[in-house]
Amino acid sequence: DAGVTQSPTHLIKTRGQQVTLRCSPKSGHDTVSWYQQALGQGPQFIFQYYEEEERQRGNFPDRFSGHQFPNYSSELNVNALLLGDSALYLCASSFGYRTYGYTFGSGTRLTVV
Amino acid sequence: SQQGEEDPQALSIQEGENATMNCSYKTSINNLQWYRQNSGRGLVHLILIRSNEREKHSGRLRVTLDTSKKSSSLLITASRAADTASYFCATDLEGAQKLVFGQGTRLTINP
């Protein structure tokens, strides 16, 4: 039973560029949440998708956007990258728009130079 | 901003000793969860305690919750080198439908 899969694992981008991160949820899960984790900090909630709609959003600018597909997979897009966007981006899946039973992926390490 | 604040930020103990980490939060919760993270990779769910529970056990883990003080503690007994990791508390806020994480405690178990 595959867990949460995130791609790519590492990424280096230049300031001002755009990036797309991908997440495939655990089998049987239909809700995807995205978190940003700066070095030495706790994960910060970006947004959550359920039934292909953004249901909850954290305190992140509109440069951060996402999408959920009919197969429940999800993308996180960040436009106009800033140096401060360098972080580990974590995807978590769960079932039925619940806040328990989360399974996390291993994350995408984004470095903006 | 972070909902939970953890204490201590870092903890170093000898193998076999017990490790205690604390988490304080600010607003009413549905439940509180503890996660472990190894070397900056994905988080692993350890244990969940609901707002109407006061104590919960899972193997070598013991979690307590005091809703009047808005605080929780995680006790790891008989620590092992493999317990070396960062530990985070996460609160499920009432009416918010999202998990909010604390800053974490970095635990080092010395052989």
PDB file of C-alpha atoms in Angstrom:
ATOM      1  CA  ASP A   1       0.000   0.000   0.000  1.00  0.00           C
ATOM      2  CA  ALA A   2       1.775   3.131  -1.254  1.00  0.00           C
ATOM      3  CA  GLY A   3       2.034   6.035   1.123  1.00  0.00           C
ATOM      4  CA  VAL A   4       2.138   9.681   0.105  1.00  0.00           C
ATOM      5  CA  THR A   5       4.423  10.346  -2.847  1.00  0.00           C
ATOM      6  CA  GLN A   6       5.927  13.756  -3.491  1.00  0.00           C
ATOM      7  CA  SER A   7       7.944  14.886  -6.479  1.00  0.00           C
ATOM      8  CA  PRO A   8      10.528  16.069  -7.047  1.00  0.00           C
ATOM      9  CA  THR A   9      12.547  15.385  -3.888  1.00  0.00           C
ATOM     10  CA  HIS A  10      14.910  18.288  -4.439  1.00  0.00           C
ATOM     11  CA  LEU A  11      14.648  21.388  -6.582  1.00  0.00           C
ATOM     12  CA  ILE A  12      16.788  24.465  -7.165  1.00  0.00           C
ATOM     13  CA  LYS A  13      15.162  27.533  -8.693  1.00  0.00           C
ATOM     14  CA  THR A  14      16.195  31.103  -9.365  1.00  0.00           C
ATOM     15  CA  ARG A  15      14.512  34.059  -7.692  1.00  0.00           C
ATOM     16  CA  GLY A  16      11.520  35.210  -9.744  1.00  0.00           C
ATOM     17  CA  GLN A  17      10.877  31.830 -11.328  1.00  0.00           C
ATOM     18  CA  GLN A  18       7.807  29.666 -10.867  1.00  0.00           C
ATOM     19  CA  VAL A  19       7.700  26.147  -9.433  1.00  0.00           C
ATOM     20  CA  THR A  20       5.196  23.285  -9.327  1.00  0.00           C
ATOM     21  CA  LEU A  21       5.339  20.574  -6.680  1.00  0.00           C
ATOM     22  CA  ARG A  22       3.307  17.396  -6.897  1.00  0.00           C
ATOM     23  CA  CYS A  23       1.689  15.075  -4.388  1.00  0.00           C
ATOM     24  CA  SER A  24      -0.048  11.719  -4.748  1.00  0.00           C
ATOM     25  CA  PRO A  25      -2.059  10.842  -1.639  1.00  0.00           C
ATOM     26  CA  LYS A  26      -2.119   7.537   0.142  1.00  0.00           C
ATOM     27  CA  SER A  27      -4.500   5.018  -1.369  1.00  0.00           C
ATOM     28  CA  GLY A  28      -7.992   5.595   0.021  1.00  0.00           C
ATOM     29  CA  HIS A  29      -7.325   9.193   1.039  1.00  0.00           C
ATOM     30  CA  ASP A  30      -9.152  12.073  -0.612  1.00  0.00           C
ATOM     31  CA  THR A  31      -7.934  15.160   1.247  1.00  0.00           C
ATOM     32  CA  VAL A  32      -4.558  16.829   0.719  1.00  0.00           C
ATOM     33  CA  SER A  33      -2.920  19.461   2.927  1.00  0.00           C
ATOM     34  CA  TRP A  34       0.270  21.351   2.125  1.00  0.00           C
ATOM     35  CA  TYR A  35       2.773  22.647   4.654  1.00  0.00           C
ATOM     36  CA  GLN A  36       5.921  24.765   4.397  1.00  0.00           C
ATOM     37  CA  GLN A  37       8.724  24.014   6.835  1.00  0.00           C
ATOM     38  CA  ALA A  38      11.643  26.408   7.053  1.00  0.00           C
ATOM     39  CA  LEU A  39      14.907  25.094   8.459  1.00  0.00           C
ATOM     40  CA  GLY A  40      14.666  24.602  12.210  1.00  0.00           C
ATOM     41  CA  GLN A  41      10.981  25.554  12.334  1.00  0.00           C
ATOM     42  CA  GLY A  42       7.695  23.714  12.592  1.00  0.00           C
ATOM     43  CA  PRO A  43       5.505  23.124   9.529  1.00  0.00           C
ATOM     44  CA  GLN A  44       3.287  26.057   8.572  1.00  0.00           C
ATOM     45  CA  PHE A  45      -0.117  25.311   7.043  1.00  0.00           C
ATOM     46  CA  ILE A  46      -0.469  26.585   3.463  1.00  0.00           C
ATOM     47  CA  PHE A  47      -3.818  25.200   2.317  1.00  0.00           C
ATOM     48  CA  GLN A  48      -6.002  22.114   2.138  1.00  0.00           C
ATOM     49  CA  TYR A  49      -7.892  20.568  -0.760  1.00  0.00           C
ATOM     50  CA  TYR A  50     -10.963  18.378  -0.611  1.00  0.00           C
ATOM     51  CA  GLU A  51     -13.310  17.497  -3.466  1.00  0.00           C
ATOM     52  CA  GLU A  52     -11.094  19.510  -5.819  1.00  0.00           C
ATOM     53  CA  GLU A  53     -11.672  22.735  -3.898  1.00  0.00           C
ATOM     54  CA  GLU A  54      -9.479  24.761  -1.588  1.00  0.00           C
ATOM     55  CA  ARG A  55     -11.194  24.390   1.786  1.00  0.00           C
ATOM     56  CA  GLN A  56      -8.782  26.048   4.180  1.00  0.00           C
ATOM     57  CA  ARG A  57      -5.930  28.487   3.686  1.00  0.00           C
ATOM     58  CA  GLY A  58      -3.146  29.625   5.956  1.00  0.00           C
ATOM     59  CA  ASN A  59      -1.422  32.991   6.029  1.00  0.00           C
ATOM     60  CA  PHE A  60       0.334  32.727   2.686  1.00  0.00           C
ATOM     61  CA  PRO A  61       0.247  35.221  -0.208  1.00  0.00           C
ATOM     62  CA  ASP A  62      -1.584  34.610  -3.468  1.00  0.00           C
ATOM     63  CA  ARG A  63       1.723  33.618  -5.052  1.00  0.00           C
ATOM     64  CA  PHE A  64       0.961  30.240  -3.506  1.00  0.00           C
ATOM     65  CA  SER A  65      -1.781  28.402  -5.328  1.00  0.00           C
ATOM     66  CA  GLY A  66      -2.845  24.829  -5.719  1.00  0.00           C
ATOM     67  CA  HIS A  67      -5.020  22.360  -7.442  1.00  0.00           C
ATOM     68  CA  GLN A  68      -6.551  18.980  -6.746  1.00  0.00           C
ATOM     69  CA  PHE A  69      -7.343  16.574  -9.543  1.00  0.00           C
ATOM     70  CA  PRO A  70     -10.205  14.049  -9.804  1.00  0.00           C
ATOM     71  CA  ASN A  71      -7.808  11.256  -8.760  1.00  0.00           C
ATOM     72  CA  TYR A  72      -7.142  13.252  -5.525  1.00  0.00           C
ATOM     73  CA  SER A  73      -3.548  14.096  -6.426  1.00  0.00           C
ATOM     74  CA  SER A  74      -2.542  17.689  -5.893  1.00  0.00           C
ATOM     75  CA  GLU A  75      -0.152  20.361  -7.078  1.00  0.00           C
ATOM     76  CA  LEU A  76       1.333  23.324  -5.250  1.00  0.00           C
ATOM     77  CA  ASN A  77       2.393  26.248  -7.427  1.00  0.00           C
ATOM     78  CA  VAL A  78       4.542  29.131  -6.275  1.00  0.00           C
ATOM     79  CA  ASN A  79       5.036  32.144  -8.536  1.00  0.00           C
ATOM     80  CA  ALA A  80       7.671  34.886  -8.402  1.00  0.00           C
ATOM     81  CA  LEU A  81       9.902  32.909  -6.087  1.00  0.00           C
ATOM     82  CA  LEU A  82      11.654  34.717  -3.269  1.00  0.00           C
ATOM     83  CA  LEU A  83      14.741  33.618  -1.367  1.00  0.00           C
ATOM     84  CA  GLY A  84      12.487  33.196   1.669  1.00  0.00           C
ATOM     85  CA  ASP A  85      10.480  30.515  -0.121  1.00  0.00           C
ATOM     86  CA  SER A  86      13.396  28.132   0.360  1.00  0.00           C
ATOM     87  CA  ALA A  87      12.019  25.381   2.575  1.00  0.00           C
ATOM     88  CA  LEU A  88      10.845  21.797   2.828  1.00  0.00           C
ATOM     89  CA  TYR A  89       7.342  21.498   1.376  1.00  0.00           C
ATOM     90  CA  LEU A  90       5.312  18.707   2.923  1.00  0.00           C
ATOM     91  CA  CYS A  91       2.151  17.137   1.640  1.00  0.00           C
ATOM     92  CA  ALA A  92      -0.184  15.265   3.973  1.00  0.00           C
ATOM     93  CA  SER A  93      -3.170  13.191   2.973  1.00  0.00           C
ATOM     94  CA  SER A  94      -6.163  12.106   5.004  1.00  0.00           C
ATOM     95  CA  PHE A  95      -9.654  10.765   4.474  1.00  0.00           C
ATOM     96  CA  GLY A  96     -12.902  12.656   4.495  1.00  0.00           C
ATOM     97  CA  TYR A  97     -11.754  16.182   5.293  1.00  0.00           C
ATOM     98  CA  ARG A  98     -10.620  15.196   8.767  1.00  0.00           C
ATOM     99  CA  THR A  99      -7.800  16.588  10.861  1.00  0.00           C
ATOM    100  CA  TYR A 100      -6.573  13.216  12.069  1.00  0.00           C
ATOM    101  CA  GLY A 101      -5.230  10.176  10.352  1.00  0.00           C
ATOM    102  CA  TYR A 102      -2.698  12.273   8.442  1.00  0.00           C
ATOM    103  CA  THR A 103       0.004  10.537   6.402  1.00  0.00           C
ATOM    104  CA  PHE A 104       2.897  12.761   5.361  1.00  0.00           C
ATOM    105  CA  GLY A 105       5.124  12.472   2.346  1.00  0.00           C
ATOM    106  CA  SER A 106       8.884  12.849   2.588  1.00  0.00           C
ATOM    107  CA  GLY A 107       8.699  16.356   1.206  1.00  0.00           C
ATOM    108  CA  THR A 108      10.251  18.437  -1.554  1.00  0.00           C
ATOM    109  CA  ARG A 109      13.311  20.464  -0.611  1.00  0.00           C
ATOM    110  CA  LEU A 110      13.112  23.752  -2.552  1.00  0.00           C
ATOM    111  CA  THR A 111      16.140  26.001  -2.701  1.00  0.00           C
ATOM    112  CA  VAL A 112      15.764  29.456  -4.246  1.00  0.00           C
ATOM    113  CA  VAL A 113      19.023  31.132  -5.296  1.00  0.00           C
TER     114      VAL A 113
ATOM    115  CA  SER B   1       1.937  32.365  13.721  1.00  0.00           C
ATOM    116  CA  GLN B   2       2.407  29.129  15.630  1.00  0.00           C
ATOM    117  CA  GLN B   3      -0.396  27.859  17.835  1.00  0.00           C
ATOM    118  CA  GLY B   4       1.767  25.557  19.885  1.00  0.00           C
ATOM    119  CA  GLU B   5       4.964  26.338  21.691  1.00  0.00           C
ATOM    120  CA  GLU B   6       7.203  23.518  22.742  1.00  0.00           C
ATOM    121  CA  ASP B   7       9.612  23.278  25.568  1.00  0.00           C
ATOM    122  CA  PRO B   8      12.480  22.610  25.631  1.00  0.00           C
ATOM    123  CA  GLN B   9      13.661  23.528  22.140  1.00  0.00           C
ATOM    124  CA  ALA B  10      16.423  20.938  22.466  1.00  0.00           C
ATOM    125  CA  LEU B  11      16.956  18.006  24.809  1.00  0.00           C
ATOM    126  CA  SER B  12      19.953  15.693  25.099  1.00  0.00           C
ATOM    127  CA  ILE B  13      19.832  12.611  27.343  1.00  0.00           C
ATOM    128  CA  GLN B  14      21.544   9.267  27.799  1.00  0.00           C
ATOM    129  CA  GLU B  15      20.139   6.106  26.306  1.00  0.00           C
ATOM    130  CA  GLY B  16      17.791   4.412  28.734  1.00  0.00           C
ATOM    131  CA  GLU B  17      16.664   7.641  30.396  1.00  0.00           C
ATOM    132  CA  ASN B  18      13.180   9.101  30.035  1.00  0.00           C
ATOM    133  CA  ALA B  19      12.527  12.146  27.853  1.00  0.00           C
ATOM    134  CA  THR B  20       9.760  14.646  28.536  1.00  0.00           C
ATOM    135  CA  MET B  21       8.625  17.338  26.104  1.00  0.00           C
ATOM    136  CA  ASN B  22       5.950  19.930  26.719  1.00  0.00           C
ATOM    137  CA  CYS B  23       3.558  21.772  24.442  1.00  0.00           C
ATOM    138  CA  SER B  24       1.416  24.808  25.216  1.00  0.00           C
ATOM    139  CA  TYR B  25      -1.326  26.179  23.006  1.00  0.00           C
ATOM    140  CA  LYS B  26      -3.581  29.209  22.937  1.00  0.00           C
ATOM    141  CA  THR B  27      -7.118  28.372  21.829  1.00  0.00           C
ATOM    142  CA  SER B  28      -9.661  25.584  22.275  1.00  0.00           C
ATOM    143  CA  ILE B  29      -8.891  22.354  20.507  1.00  0.00           C
ATOM    144  CA  ASN B  30     -10.651  19.219  19.303  1.00  0.00           C
ATOM    145  CA  ASN B  31      -7.552  17.120  19.753  1.00  0.00           C
ATOM    146  CA  LEU B  32      -3.776  17.347  20.068  1.00  0.00           C
ATOM    147  CA  GLN B  33      -1.364  15.160  18.139  1.00  0.00           C
ATOM    148  CA  TRP B  34       2.333  14.393  18.420  1.00  0.00           C
ATOM    149  CA  TYR B  35       4.560  13.737  15.426  1.00  0.00           C
ATOM    150  CA  ARG B  36       8.182  12.687  14.954  1.00  0.00           C
ATOM    151  CA  GLN B  37      10.468  13.894  12.176  1.00  0.00           C
ATOM    152  CA  ASN B  38      13.823  12.357  11.348  1.00  0.00           C
ATOM    153  CA  SER B  39      16.487  14.483   9.659  1.00  0.00           C
ATOM    154  CA  GLY B  40      14.106  17.040   8.135  1.00  0.00           C
ATOM    155  CA  ARG B  41      12.054  14.495   6.220  1.00  0.00           C
ATOM    156  CA  GLY B  42       8.389  13.539   6.486  1.00  0.00           C
ATOM    157  CA  LEU B  43       6.495  13.564   9.754  1.00  0.00           C
ATOM    158  CA  VAL B  44       5.287  10.365  11.362  1.00  0.00           C
ATOM    159  CA  HIS B  45       2.149  10.393  13.500  1.00  0.00           C
ATOM    160  CA  LEU B  46       2.794   9.088  17.009  1.00  0.00           C
ATOM    161  CA  ILE B  47      -0.326   9.585  19.094  1.00  0.00           C
ATOM    162  CA  LEU B  48      -3.557  11.578  19.278  1.00  0.00           C
ATOM    163  CA  ILE B  49      -5.308  12.698  22.446  1.00  0.00           C
ATOM    164  CA  ARG B  50      -8.819  14.137  22.332  1.00  0.00           C
ATOM    165  CA  SER B  51      -9.894  17.186  24.284  1.00  0.00           C
ATOM    166  CA  ASN B  52     -11.984  15.053  26.675  1.00  0.00           C
ATOM    167  CA  GLU B  53      -9.068  12.721  27.467  1.00  0.00           C
ATOM    168  CA  ARG B  54      -6.429  13.373  30.110  1.00  0.00           C
ATOM    169  CA  GLU B  55      -3.872  10.650  29.465  1.00  0.00           C
ATOM    170  CA  LYS B  56      -3.057   8.186  26.750  1.00  0.00           C
ATOM    171  CA  HIS B  57      -0.428   5.480  26.316  1.00  0.00           C
ATOM    172  CA  SER B  58       1.100   3.836  23.252  1.00  0.00           C
ATOM    173  CA  GLY B  59       4.048   1.522  23.821  1.00  0.00           C
ATOM    174  CA  ARG B  60       6.826   3.616  25.385  1.00  0.00           C
ATOM    175  CA  LEU B  61       4.881   6.838  24.816  1.00  0.00           C
ATOM    176  CA  ARG B  62       2.696   8.564  27.376  1.00  0.00           C
ATOM    177  CA  VAL B  63       0.795  11.725  26.554  1.00  0.00           C
ATOM    178  CA  THR B  64      -1.083  13.937  28.987  1.00  0.00           C
ATOM    179  CA  LEU B  65      -3.434  16.799  28.241  1.00  0.00           C
ATOM    180  CA  ASP B  66      -4.521  19.572  30.601  1.00  0.00           C
ATOM    181  CA  THR B  67      -7.132  21.674  28.820  1.00  0.00           C
ATOM    182  CA  SER B  68      -7.441  24.075  31.767  1.00  0.00           C
ATOM    183  CA  LYS B  69      -3.758  24.960  31.392  1.00  0.00           C
ATOM    184  CA  LYS B  70      -3.812  24.493  27.610  1.00  0.00           C
ATOM    185  CA  SER B  71      -0.805  22.220  27.772  1.00  0.00           C
ATOM    186  CA  SER B  72       0.312  18.715  26.890  1.00  0.00           C
ATOM    187  CA  SER B  73       3.345  16.610  27.588  1.00  0.00           C
ATOM    188  CA  LEU B  74       4.946  13.696  25.763  1.00  0.00           C
ATOM    189  CA  LEU B  75       6.972  11.212  27.783  1.00  0.00           C
ATOM    190  CA  ILE B  76       9.225   8.688  26.062  1.00  0.00           C
ATOM    191  CA  THR B  77      10.369   6.017  28.483  1.00  0.00           C
ATOM    192  CA  ALA B  78      13.548   3.946  28.251  1.00  0.00           C
ATOM    193  CA  SER B  79      14.891   6.030  25.362  1.00  0.00           C
ATOM    194  CA  ARG B  80      16.849   4.468  22.514  1.00  0.00           C
ATOM    195  CA  ALA B  81      19.300   5.926  20.004  1.00  0.00           C
ATOM    196  CA  ALA B  82      16.614   5.475  17.330  1.00  0.00           C
ATOM    197  CA  ASP B  83      14.402   7.967  19.210  1.00  0.00           C
ATOM    198  CA  THR B  84      16.766  10.761  18.143  1.00  0.00           C
ATOM    199  CA  ALA B  85      14.533  13.081  16.093  1.00  0.00           C
ATOM    200  CA  SER B  86      12.485  16.262  16.255  1.00  0.00           C
ATOM    201  CA  TYR B  87       9.110  15.994  17.962  1.00  0.00           C
ATOM    202  CA  PHE B  88       6.196  18.288  17.156  1.00  0.00           C
ATOM    203  CA  CYS B  89       2.848  18.827  18.762  1.00  0.00           C
ATOM    204  CA  ALA B  90      -0.023  19.725  16.456  1.00  0.00           C
ATOM    205  CA  THR B  91      -3.367  21.119  17.530  1.00  0.00           C
ATOM    206  CA  ASP B  92      -6.665  20.576  15.790  1.00  0.00           C
ATOM    207  CA  LEU B  93      -8.351  23.892  16.478  1.00  0.00           C
ATOM    208  CA  GLU B  94     -12.076  24.039  17.134  1.00  0.00           C
ATOM    209  CA  GLY B  95     -13.876  25.267  14.046  1.00  0.00           C
ATOM    210  CA  ALA B  96     -10.691  25.563  12.010  1.00  0.00           C
ATOM    211  CA  GLN B  97     -10.469  22.146  10.329  1.00  0.00           C
ATOM    212  CA  LYS B  98      -6.682  22.291  10.082  1.00  0.00           C
ATOM    213  CA  LEU B  99      -3.673  21.116  12.057  1.00  0.00           C
ATOM    214  CA  VAL B 100      -1.353  23.774  13.463  1.00  0.00           C
ATOM    215  CA  PHE B 101       2.153  22.686  14.445  1.00  0.00           C
ATOM    216  CA  GLY B 102       4.491  23.924  17.123  1.00  0.00           C
ATOM    217  CA  GLN B 103       8.170  24.742  16.691  1.00  0.00           C
ATOM    218  CA  GLY B 104       9.313  21.328  17.848  1.00  0.00           C
ATOM    219  CA  THR B 105      11.752  19.800  20.324  1.00  0.00           C
ATOM    220  CA  ARG B 106      15.013  18.360  19.011  1.00  0.00           C
ATOM    221  CA  LEU B 107      15.741  15.214  21.010  1.00  0.00           C
ATOM    222  CA  THR B 108      19.199  13.628  20.993  1.00  0.00           C
ATOM    223  CA  ILE B 109      19.770  10.264  22.637  1.00  0.00           C
ATOM    224  CA  ASN B 110      23.425   9.659  23.469  1.00  0.00           C
ATOM    225  CA  PRO B 111      24.643   6.031  23.503  1.00  0.00           C
TER     226      PRO B 111
END
